Amino acid sequence: MTAAAPRMPEAAARHTPQSAVVRCRDVRKSFRGLEVLRGIDFDAYDRRVVSIIGPSGSGKSTLLRCLNHLETIDAGEIWFKDELVGYRRRSADVLQEASHAEIARMRARIGMVFQNFNLFGHMSALDNVASGPIHVKGAPRKQARDRALALLERVGLAEKARSYPRELSGGQQQRVAIARALAMEPELLLMDEPTSSLDPELVGEVSEVIRALASAGTTMIVVTHEIPLARDISDEIAFMADGRVQERGPAQTLFSSSQQPWLRKLAQRG
Ligand SMILES: Nc1ncnc2c1ncn2[C@@H]1O[C@H](COP(=O)(O)OP(=O)(O)OP(=O)(O)O)[C@@H](O)[C@H]1O
Ligand SMILES: [Mg+2]
């Protein structure tokens, strides 16, 4: 299989409940009376990539932020493996927000890559990548830095290890950010529009890294407006609109069979 080939389009048929890494059930979220998530049911599976696409304002980023409890939720439940995300159960129908320590422990298992990289400006690329393992996981400094260098090599940036973010292009910064997320050995990687703030000529190098992660079996949820990237890396694509996941399926069938005007328009564009 070439790197560009879609991975296991038949995967959906083989999902078992046991392989769900993320399970969202009727998740609701409002901001000042505006209901942004209006009953989200959404699963993500071990070693699979699901992309989330949909119109601006449909709640994609909000959903992603709820998955690692950067946002609280108003109703419903989110499970990460066998744990409730952000909450503990007080009784059958009462949830209480989890402690800071519990939330931090869970977040350490879920990597996140943001649109705007969010690197530490005062640290070299190497230190950006090594800092999580050292400060969050207590890894020995030498071991963390050796591993950080290996990760920078994996994203094609070993020669930039000593550079500071301001000395790197957007594409290079995003590749450092991906290496930094990987350094924590996440069980799940969330990406929110990882290529959308890049100049067009830099999209390719970041897409290539994401494609390689997908081929290596990294469990990912990727929000993107880059439909070719979504088609390329995803086992399934979920279409969000009006605060709900309206449809999901392998790219081949989602675009051709959907009745959703937004998806049909994309299909016509090719
Ligand atoms: N912290 C917040 N406070 C108030 N409103 C918010 C907040 N975060 C998001 N919203 C609103 O929620 C809605 C959904 O926003 P969200 O960022 O999830 O959309 P999106 O699908 O990611 O859009 P885009 O494709 O443009 O990134 C929007 O109307 C937005 O203005
Ligand atoms: Mg967004």
mmCIF file of C-alpha atoms and ligand atoms in Angstrom:
data_model
loop_
_atom_site.group_PDB
_atom_site.id
_atom_site.type_symbol
_atom_site.label_atom_id
_atom_site.label_comp_id
_atom_site.label_asym_id
_atom_site.label_seq_id
_atom_site.Cartn_x
_atom_site.Cartn_y
_atom_site.Cartn_z
ATOM 1 C CA MET A 1 0.000 0.000 0.000
ATOM 2 C CA THR A 2 1.357 3.440 -0.839
ATOM 3 C CA ALA A 3 1.285 6.166 1.779
ATOM 4 C CA ALA A 4 -1.401 7.959 -0.201
ATOM 5 C CA ALA A 5 -3.800 5.024 -0.343
ATOM 6 C CA PRO A 6 -6.820 5.308 1.927
ATOM 7 C CA ARG A 7 -6.425 3.008 4.894
ATOM 8 C CA MET A 8 -8.891 0.187 5.316
ATOM 9 C CA PRO A 9 -12.066 1.801 4.029
ATOM 10 C CA GLU A 10 -13.969 -1.216 5.243
ATOM 11 C CA ALA A 11 -12.876 -0.498 8.819
ATOM 12 C CA ALA A 12 -16.285 0.689 9.983
ATOM 13 C CA ALA A 13 -17.790 -2.712 9.476
ATOM 14 C CA ARG A 14 -15.193 -4.283 11.711
ATOM 15 C CA HIS A 15 -15.432 -1.943 14.685
ATOM 16 C CA THR A 16 -16.231 -3.651 17.894
ATOM 17 C CA PRO A 17 -17.426 -1.792 20.986
ATOM 18 C CA GLN A 18 -14.155 -2.783 22.659
ATOM 19 C CA SER A 19 -12.037 -0.905 20.165
ATOM 20 C CA ALA A 20 -13.716 2.480 20.765
ATOM 21 C CA VAL A 21 -11.170 4.883 22.245
ATOM 22 C CA VAL A 22 -13.621 7.793 22.421
ATOM 23 C CA ARG A 23 -17.357 7.547 22.885
ATOM 24 C CA CYS A 24 -19.578 10.625 22.993
ATOM 25 C CA ARG A 25 -23.199 10.199 23.928
ATOM 26 C CA ASP A 26 -25.719 13.022 23.489
ATOM 27 C CA VAL A 27 -23.116 15.678 24.330
ATOM 28 C CA ARG A 28 -24.512 19.189 24.666
ATOM 29 C CA LYS A 29 -22.756 22.486 25.106
ATOM 30 C CA SER A 30 -24.025 26.068 25.069
ATOM 31 C CA PHE A 31 -22.210 29.377 25.196
ATOM 32 C CA ARG A 32 -24.372 32.088 26.742
ATOM 33 C CA GLY A 33 -27.614 30.529 25.562
ATOM 34 C CA LEU A 34 -26.314 29.540 22.108
ATOM 35 C CA GLU A 35 -26.433 25.752 21.834
ATOM 36 C CA VAL A 36 -23.292 24.867 19.894
ATOM 37 C CA LEU A 37 -23.259 21.092 20.464
ATOM 38 C CA ARG A 38 -26.786 19.790 20.181
ATOM 39 C CA GLY A 39 -26.558 16.117 21.010
ATOM 40 C CA ILE A 40 -23.304 14.740 19.699
ATOM 41 C CA ASP A 41 -22.965 11.009 19.239
ATOM 42 C CA PHE A 42 -19.491 10.246 18.023
ATOM 43 C CA ASP A 43 -16.974 7.435 18.380
ATOM 44 C CA ALA A 44 -13.322 7.098 17.468
ATOM 45 C CA TYR A 45 -11.541 3.787 17.208
ATOM 46 C CA ASP A 46 -8.164 2.382 18.123
ATOM 47 C CA ARG A 47 -5.510 2.825 15.406
ATOM 48 C CA ARG A 48 -8.022 4.551 13.142
ATOM 49 C CA VAL A 49 -8.208 8.085 11.800
ATOM 50 C CA VAL A 50 -11.476 9.973 11.715
ATOM 51 C CA SER A 51 -11.609 13.456 10.239
ATOM 52 C CA ILE A 52 -14.317 15.935 11.137
ATOM 53 C CA ILE A 53 -15.408 18.313 8.407
ATOM 54 C CA GLY A 54 -18.267 20.781 8.165
ATOM 55 C CA PRO A 55 -19.166 24.438 7.800
ATOM 56 C CA SER A 56 -17.562 27.136 9.896
ATOM 57 C CA GLY A 57 -19.306 27.535 13.250
ATOM 58 C CA SER A 58 -20.768 24.026 13.263
ATOM 59 C CA GLY A 59 -19.014 23.172 16.542
ATOM 60 C CA LYS A 60 -16.022 21.134 15.356
ATOM 61 C CA SER A 61 -13.416 22.892 17.512
ATOM 62 C CA THR A 62 -15.763 22.956 20.478
ATOM 63 C CA LEU A 63 -16.253 19.197 20.209
ATOM 64 C CA LEU A 64 -12.510 18.612 19.984
ATOM 65 C CA ARG A 65 -11.916 20.809 23.041
ATOM 66 C CA CYS A 66 -14.564 18.898 24.995
ATOM 67 C CA LEU A 67 -12.764 15.631 24.249
ATOM 68 C CA ASN A 68 -9.878 16.574 26.539
ATOM 69 C CA HIS A 69 -11.965 18.772 28.804
ATOM 70 C CA LEU A 70 -10.598 22.114 27.655
ATOM 71 C CA GLU A 71 -14.337 22.857 27.706
ATOM 72 C CA THR A 72 -16.873 21.575 30.207
ATOM 73 C CA ILE A 73 -20.024 19.978 28.820
ATOM 74 C CA ASP A 74 -23.602 20.718 29.860
ATOM 75 C CA ALA A 75 -25.111 17.279 29.309
ATOM 76 C CA GLY A 76 -24.270 13.848 27.974
ATOM 77 C CA GLU A 77 -21.113 11.848 28.512
ATOM 78 C CA ILE A 78 -17.698 11.555 26.913
ATOM 79 C CA TRP A 79 -15.680 8.425 27.533
ATOM 80 C CA PHE A 80 -11.981 7.984 26.857
ATOM 81 C CA LYS A 81 -11.417 4.241 26.972
ATOM 82 C CA ASP A 82 -12.995 3.237 30.283
ATOM 83 C CA GLU A 83 -12.964 6.665 31.939
ATOM 84 C CA LEU A 84 -15.413 9.529 31.884
ATOM 85 C CA VAL A 85 -13.700 12.635 30.521
ATOM 86 C CA GLY A 86 -13.643 15.513 32.978
ATOM 87 C CA TYR A 87 -16.159 14.089 35.415
ATOM 88 C CA ARG A 88 -16.701 11.433 38.008
ATOM 89 C CA ARG A 89 -20.018 9.820 38.721
ATOM 90 C CA ARG A 90 -21.653 10.772 42.026
ATOM 91 C CA SER A 91 -24.775 8.709 41.472
ATOM 92 C CA ALA A 92 -26.644 7.150 38.571
ATOM 93 C CA ASP A 93 -27.453 10.509 36.976
ATOM 94 C CA VAL A 94 -25.240 13.020 38.788
ATOM 95 C CA LEU A 95 -21.741 13.845 37.538
ATOM 96 C CA GLN A 96 -19.217 15.985 39.388
ATOM 97 C CA GLU A 97 -16.272 17.663 37.711
ATOM 98 C CA ALA A 98 -13.049 15.700 38.189
ATOM 99 C CA SER A 99 -10.155 17.130 40.192
ATOM 100 C CA HIS A 100 -7.386 19.110 38.492
ATOM 101 C CA ALA A 101 -5.036 16.181 39.065
ATOM 102 C CA GLU A 102 -7.430 13.702 37.467
ATOM 103 C CA ILE A 103 -7.968 15.982 34.480
ATOM 104 C CA ALA A 104 -4.214 16.556 34.085
ATOM 105 C CA ARG A 105 -3.570 12.802 34.215
ATOM 106 C CA MET A 106 -6.104 12.191 31.470
ATOM 107 C CA ARG A 107 -4.851 15.067 29.315
ATOM 108 C CA ALA A 108 -1.333 13.631 29.456
ATOM 109 C CA ARG A 109 -2.729 10.640 27.523
ATOM 110 C CA ILE A 110 -4.324 12.759 24.794
ATOM 111 C CA GLY A 111 -2.132 14.854 22.495
ATOM 112 C CA MET A 112 -3.413 18.012 20.892
ATOM 113 C CA VAL A 113 -2.082 19.920 17.909
ATOM 114 C CA PHE A 114 -3.507 23.384 17.388
ATOM 115 C CA GLN A 115 -3.950 25.555 14.323
ATOM 116 C CA ASN A 116 -1.470 28.116 15.673
ATOM 117 C CA PHE A 117 1.202 25.680 16.889
ATOM 118 C CA ASN A 118 1.270 27.044 20.493
ATOM 119 C CA LEU A 119 4.993 26.367 20.925
ATOM 120 C CA PHE A 120 6.907 27.838 23.862
ATOM 121 C CA GLY A 121 8.642 30.841 22.275
ATOM 122 C CA HIS A 122 11.508 30.948 24.773
ATOM 123 C CA MET A 123 12.515 27.322 24.216
ATOM 124 C CA SER A 124 14.430 25.665 21.382
ATOM 125 C CA ALA A 125 12.646 23.111 19.217
ATOM 126 C CA LEU A 126 14.386 20.362 21.181
ATOM 127 C CA ASP A 127 13.297 21.746 24.547
ATOM 128 C CA ASN A 128 9.745 22.235 23.303
ATOM 129 C CA VAL A 129 9.613 18.538 22.505
ATOM 130 C CA ALA A 130 11.453 17.337 25.623
ATOM 131 C CA SER A 131 9.648 19.536 28.165
ATOM 132 C CA GLY A 132 6.439 17.485 28.523
ATOM 133 C CA PRO A 133 8.192 14.201 29.293
ATOM 134 C CA ILE A 134 10.560 15.975 31.735
ATOM 135 C CA HIS A 135 8.044 18.172 33.567
ATOM 136 C CA VAL A 136 4.832 16.165 33.319
ATOM 137 C CA LYS A 137 6.123 12.602 33.289
ATOM 138 C CA GLY A 138 9.335 13.069 35.287
ATOM 139 C CA ALA A 139 11.517 11.530 32.564
ATOM 140 C CA PRO A 140 15.299 11.822 33.022
ATOM 141 C CA ARG A 141 16.540 14.899 31.124
ATOM 142 C CA LYS A 142 19.088 13.091 28.942
ATOM 143 C CA GLN A 143 16.639 10.384 27.946
ATOM 144 C CA ALA A 144 13.925 12.941 27.155
ATOM 145 C CA ARG A 145 16.285 15.010 25.009
ATOM 146 C CA ASP A 146 17.563 11.950 23.117
ATOM 147 C CA ARG A 147 14.016 10.930 22.391
ATOM 148 C CA ALA A 148 13.088 14.486 21.418
ATOM 149 C CA LEU A 149 15.887 14.491 18.864
ATOM 150 C CA ALA A 150 14.631 11.187 17.443
ATOM 151 C CA LEU A 151 11.144 12.679 17.154
ATOM 152 C CA LEU A 152 12.458 15.804 15.443
ATOM 153 C CA GLU A 153 14.219 13.488 13.035
ATOM 154 C CA ARG A 154 10.945 11.673 12.434
ATOM 155 C CA VAL A 155 9.287 14.948 11.370
ATOM 156 C CA GLY A 156 12.349 15.876 9.285
ATOM 157 C CA LEU A 157 13.732 18.585 11.566
ATOM 158 C CA ALA A 158 16.750 17.128 13.341
ATOM 159 C CA GLU A 159 18.916 19.961 12.008
ATOM 160 C CA LYS A 160 16.593 22.546 13.593
ATOM 161 C CA ALA A 161 16.810 21.135 17.119
ATOM 162 C CA ARG A 162 18.537 24.249 18.462
ATOM 163 C CA SER A 163 16.340 26.745 16.625
ATOM 164 C CA TYR A 164 13.729 28.816 18.403
ATOM 165 C CA PRO A 165 10.162 28.992 17.088
ATOM 166 C CA ARG A 166 10.696 32.523 15.723
ATOM 167 C CA GLU A 167 13.507 31.125 13.556
ATOM 168 C CA LEU A 168 11.257 28.474 11.993
ATOM 169 C CA SER A 169 8.706 28.611 9.181
ATOM 170 C CA GLY A 170 5.068 27.901 9.972
ATOM 171 C CA GLY A 171 5.354 24.419 8.514
ATOM 172 C CA GLN A 172 8.454 23.718 10.603
ATOM 173 C CA GLN A 173 6.781 25.047 13.747
ATOM 174 C CA GLN A 174 3.788 22.804 13.180
ATOM 175 C CA ARG A 175 6.067 19.805 12.706
ATOM 176 C CA VAL A 176 7.780 20.645 16.029
ATOM 177 C CA ALA A 177 4.317 20.884 17.602
ATOM 178 C CA ILE A 178 3.475 17.426 16.268
ATOM 179 C CA ALA A 179 6.767 16.042 17.627
ATOM 180 C CA ARG A 180 5.974 17.677 20.969
ATOM 181 C CA ALA A 181 2.575 15.981 21.085
ATOM 182 C CA LEU A 182 4.132 12.621 20.154
ATOM 183 C CA ALA A 183 6.762 12.961 22.891
ATOM 184 C CA MET A 184 4.061 12.295 25.478
ATOM 185 C CA GLU A 185 3.261 8.985 23.763
ATOM 186 C CA PRO A 186 -0.404 9.868 23.524
ATOM 187 C CA GLU A 187 -3.010 7.164 23.190
ATOM 188 C CA LEU A 188 -5.036 9.571 21.058
ATOM 189 C CA LEU A 189 -3.995 12.565 18.982
ATOM 190 C CA LEU A 190 -6.393 15.452 18.370
ATOM 191 C CA MET A 191 -5.630 17.961 15.632
ATOM 192 C CA ASP A 192 -7.615 21.127 15.032
ATOM 193 C CA GLU A 193 -6.985 22.433 11.528
ATOM 194 C CA PRO A 194 -3.280 21.570 11.635
ATOM 195 C CA THR A 195 -2.587 23.045 8.190
ATOM 196 C CA SER A 196 -4.985 25.971 7.977
ATOM 197 C CA SER A 197 -2.700 28.748 9.167
ATOM 198 C CA LEU A 198 0.110 27.716 6.806
ATOM 199 C CA ASP A 199 1.071 29.329 3.550
ATOM 200 C CA PRO A 200 -0.065 27.042 0.709
ATOM 201 C CA GLU A 201 3.478 25.947 -0.118
ATOM 202 C CA LEU A 202 3.971 24.703 3.466
ATOM 203 C CA VAL A 203 0.795 22.619 3.694
ATOM 204 C CA GLY A 204 2.408 19.676 1.913
ATOM 205 C CA GLU A 205 5.224 19.079 4.378
ATOM 206 C CA VAL A 206 2.857 19.037 7.371
ATOM 207 C CA SER A 207 0.303 16.899 5.523
ATOM 208 C CA GLU A 208 3.092 14.443 4.760
ATOM 209 C CA VAL A 209 3.912 14.083 8.473
ATOM 210 C CA ILE A 210 0.237 13.576 9.341
ATOM 211 C CA ARG A 211 -0.087 11.022 6.548
ATOM 212 C CA ALA A 212 2.896 9.097 7.910
ATOM 213 C CA LEU A 213 1.357 9.073 11.399
ATOM 214 C CA ALA A 214 -1.882 7.732 9.948
ATOM 215 C CA SER A 215 -0.029 4.994 8.094
ATOM 216 C CA ALA A 216 1.794 4.076 11.300
ATOM 217 C CA GLY A 217 -1.542 3.394 13.023
ATOM 218 C CA THR A 218 -1.778 6.486 15.220
ATOM 219 C CA THR A 219 -5.261 6.952 16.645
ATOM 220 C CA MET A 220 -6.317 10.408 15.485
ATOM 221 C CA ILE A 221 -9.241 12.773 15.293
ATOM 222 C CA VAL A 222 -8.486 15.525 12.799
ATOM 223 C CA VAL A 223 -10.652 18.583 12.241
ATOM 224 C CA THR A 224 -9.830 19.999 8.846
ATOM 225 C CA HIS A 225 -11.061 22.086 5.964
ATOM 226 C CA GLU A 226 -8.498 20.371 3.697
ATOM 227 C CA ILE A 227 -10.760 17.860 2.034
ATOM 228 C CA PRO A 228 -7.919 16.183 0.067
ATOM 229 C CA LEU A 229 -6.059 15.637 3.344
ATOM 230 C CA ALA A 230 -9.190 14.250 5.004
ATOM 231 C CA ARG A 231 -9.790 11.879 2.096
ATOM 232 C CA ASP A 232 -6.199 10.791 2.129
ATOM 233 C CA ILE A 233 -5.610 10.025 5.810
ATOM 234 C CA SER A 234 -9.017 9.010 7.122
ATOM 235 C CA ASP A 235 -10.636 5.665 7.644
ATOM 236 C CA GLU A 236 -13.836 7.619 8.077
ATOM 237 C CA ILE A 237 -15.017 11.189 7.745
ATOM 238 C CA ALA A 238 -17.655 12.668 10.033
ATOM 239 C CA PHE A 239 -19.729 15.560 8.747
ATOM 240 C CA MET A 240 -20.820 18.083 11.353
ATOM 241 C CA ALA A 241 -23.446 20.746 10.860
ATOM 242 C CA ASP A 242 -25.723 22.597 13.264
ATOM 243 C CA GLY A 243 -24.038 21.134 16.316
ATOM 244 C CA ARG A 244 -24.570 17.516 15.352
ATOM 245 C CA VAL A 245 -22.667 14.784 13.554
ATOM 246 C CA GLN A 246 -25.028 14.421 10.637
ATOM 247 C CA GLU A 247 -23.316 11.579 8.814
ATOM 248 C CA ARG A 248 -20.123 9.603 8.810
ATOM 249 C CA GLY A 249 -18.536 7.039 6.594
ATOM 250 C CA PRO A 250 -15.528 6.230 4.436
ATOM 251 C CA ALA A 251 -14.653 9.097 2.104
ATOM 252 C CA GLN A 252 -15.504 7.062 -0.986
ATOM 253 C CA THR A 253 -19.137 6.669 -0.013
ATOM 254 C CA LEU A 254 -19.704 9.759 2.145
ATOM 255 C CA PHE A 255 -19.219 12.239 -0.680
ATOM 256 C CA SER A 256 -20.956 10.287 -3.401
ATOM 257 C CA SER A 257 -24.042 9.095 -1.544
ATOM 258 C CA SER A 258 -24.834 11.922 0.849
ATOM 259 C CA GLN A 259 -27.916 14.073 0.378
ATOM 260 C CA GLN A 260 -26.324 16.906 2.383
ATOM 261 C CA PRO A 261 -25.941 19.911 0.036
ATOM 262 C CA TRP A 262 -22.632 20.924 1.659
ATOM 263 C CA LEU A 263 -21.126 17.487 0.951
ATOM 264 C CA ARG A 264 -22.655 17.219 -2.502
ATOM 265 C CA LYS A 265 -21.084 20.505 -3.483
ATOM 266 C CA LEU A 266 -17.674 19.161 -2.404
ATOM 267 C CA ALA A 267 -18.237 15.941 -4.327
ATOM 268 C CA GLN A 268 -19.003 17.919 -7.482
ATOM 269 C CA ARG A 269 -15.815 19.899 -7.054
ATOM 270 C CA GLY A 270 -14.009 16.549 -6.962
HETATM 271 N N1 LIG B 1 -15.624 30.328 24.212
HETATM 272 C C1 LIG B 1 -16.695 30.656 23.478
HETATM 273 N N2 LIG B 1 -17.578 31.585 23.895
HETATM 274 C C2 LIG B 1 -18.677 31.901 23.171
HETATM 275 N N3 LIG B 1 -18.973 31.321 21.983
HETATM 276 C C3 LIG B 1 -18.143 30.394 21.510
HETATM 277 C C4 LIG B 1 -16.959 30.017 22.223
HETATM 278 N N4 LIG B 1 -16.319 29.048 21.493
HETATM 279 C C5 LIG B 1 -17.064 28.865 20.397
HETATM 280 N N5 LIG B 1 -18.162 29.657 20.390
HETATM 281 C C6 LIG B 1 -19.201 29.691 19.352
HETATM 282 O O1 LIG B 1 -19.610 28.374 19.094
HETATM 283 C C7 LIG B 1 -19.879 28.165 17.711
HETATM 284 C C8 LIG B 1 -19.056 26.999 17.215
HETATM 285 O O2 LIG B 1 -17.691 27.367 17.238
HETATM 286 P P1 LIG B 1 -16.529 26.355 16.833
HETATM 287 O O3 LIG B 1 -15.262 27.102 17.029
HETATM 288 O O4 LIG B 1 -16.684 25.072 17.565
HETATM 289 O O5 LIG B 1 -16.851 26.125 15.282
HETATM 290 P P2 LIG B 1 -15.999 25.386 14.178
HETATM 291 O O6 LIG B 1 -16.882 24.361 13.561
HETATM 292 O O7 LIG B 1 -14.717 24.920 14.743
HETATM 293 O O8 LIG B 1 -15.762 26.553 13.111
HETATM 294 P P3 LIG B 1 -14.470 26.846 12.155
HETATM 295 O O9 LIG B 1 -14.596 25.872 11.022
HETATM 296 O O10 LIG B 1 -14.679 28.254 11.707
HETATM 297 O O11 LIG B 1 -13.240 26.672 12.975
HETATM 298 C C9 LIG B 1 -19.592 29.484 17.027
HETATM 299 O O12 LIG B 1 -20.803 30.170 16.869
HETATM 300 C C10 LIG B 1 -18.689 30.207 18.017
HETATM 301 O O13 LIG B 1 -18.832 31.596 17.921
HETATM 302 MG MG MG B 2 -12.723 25.467 14.431
#
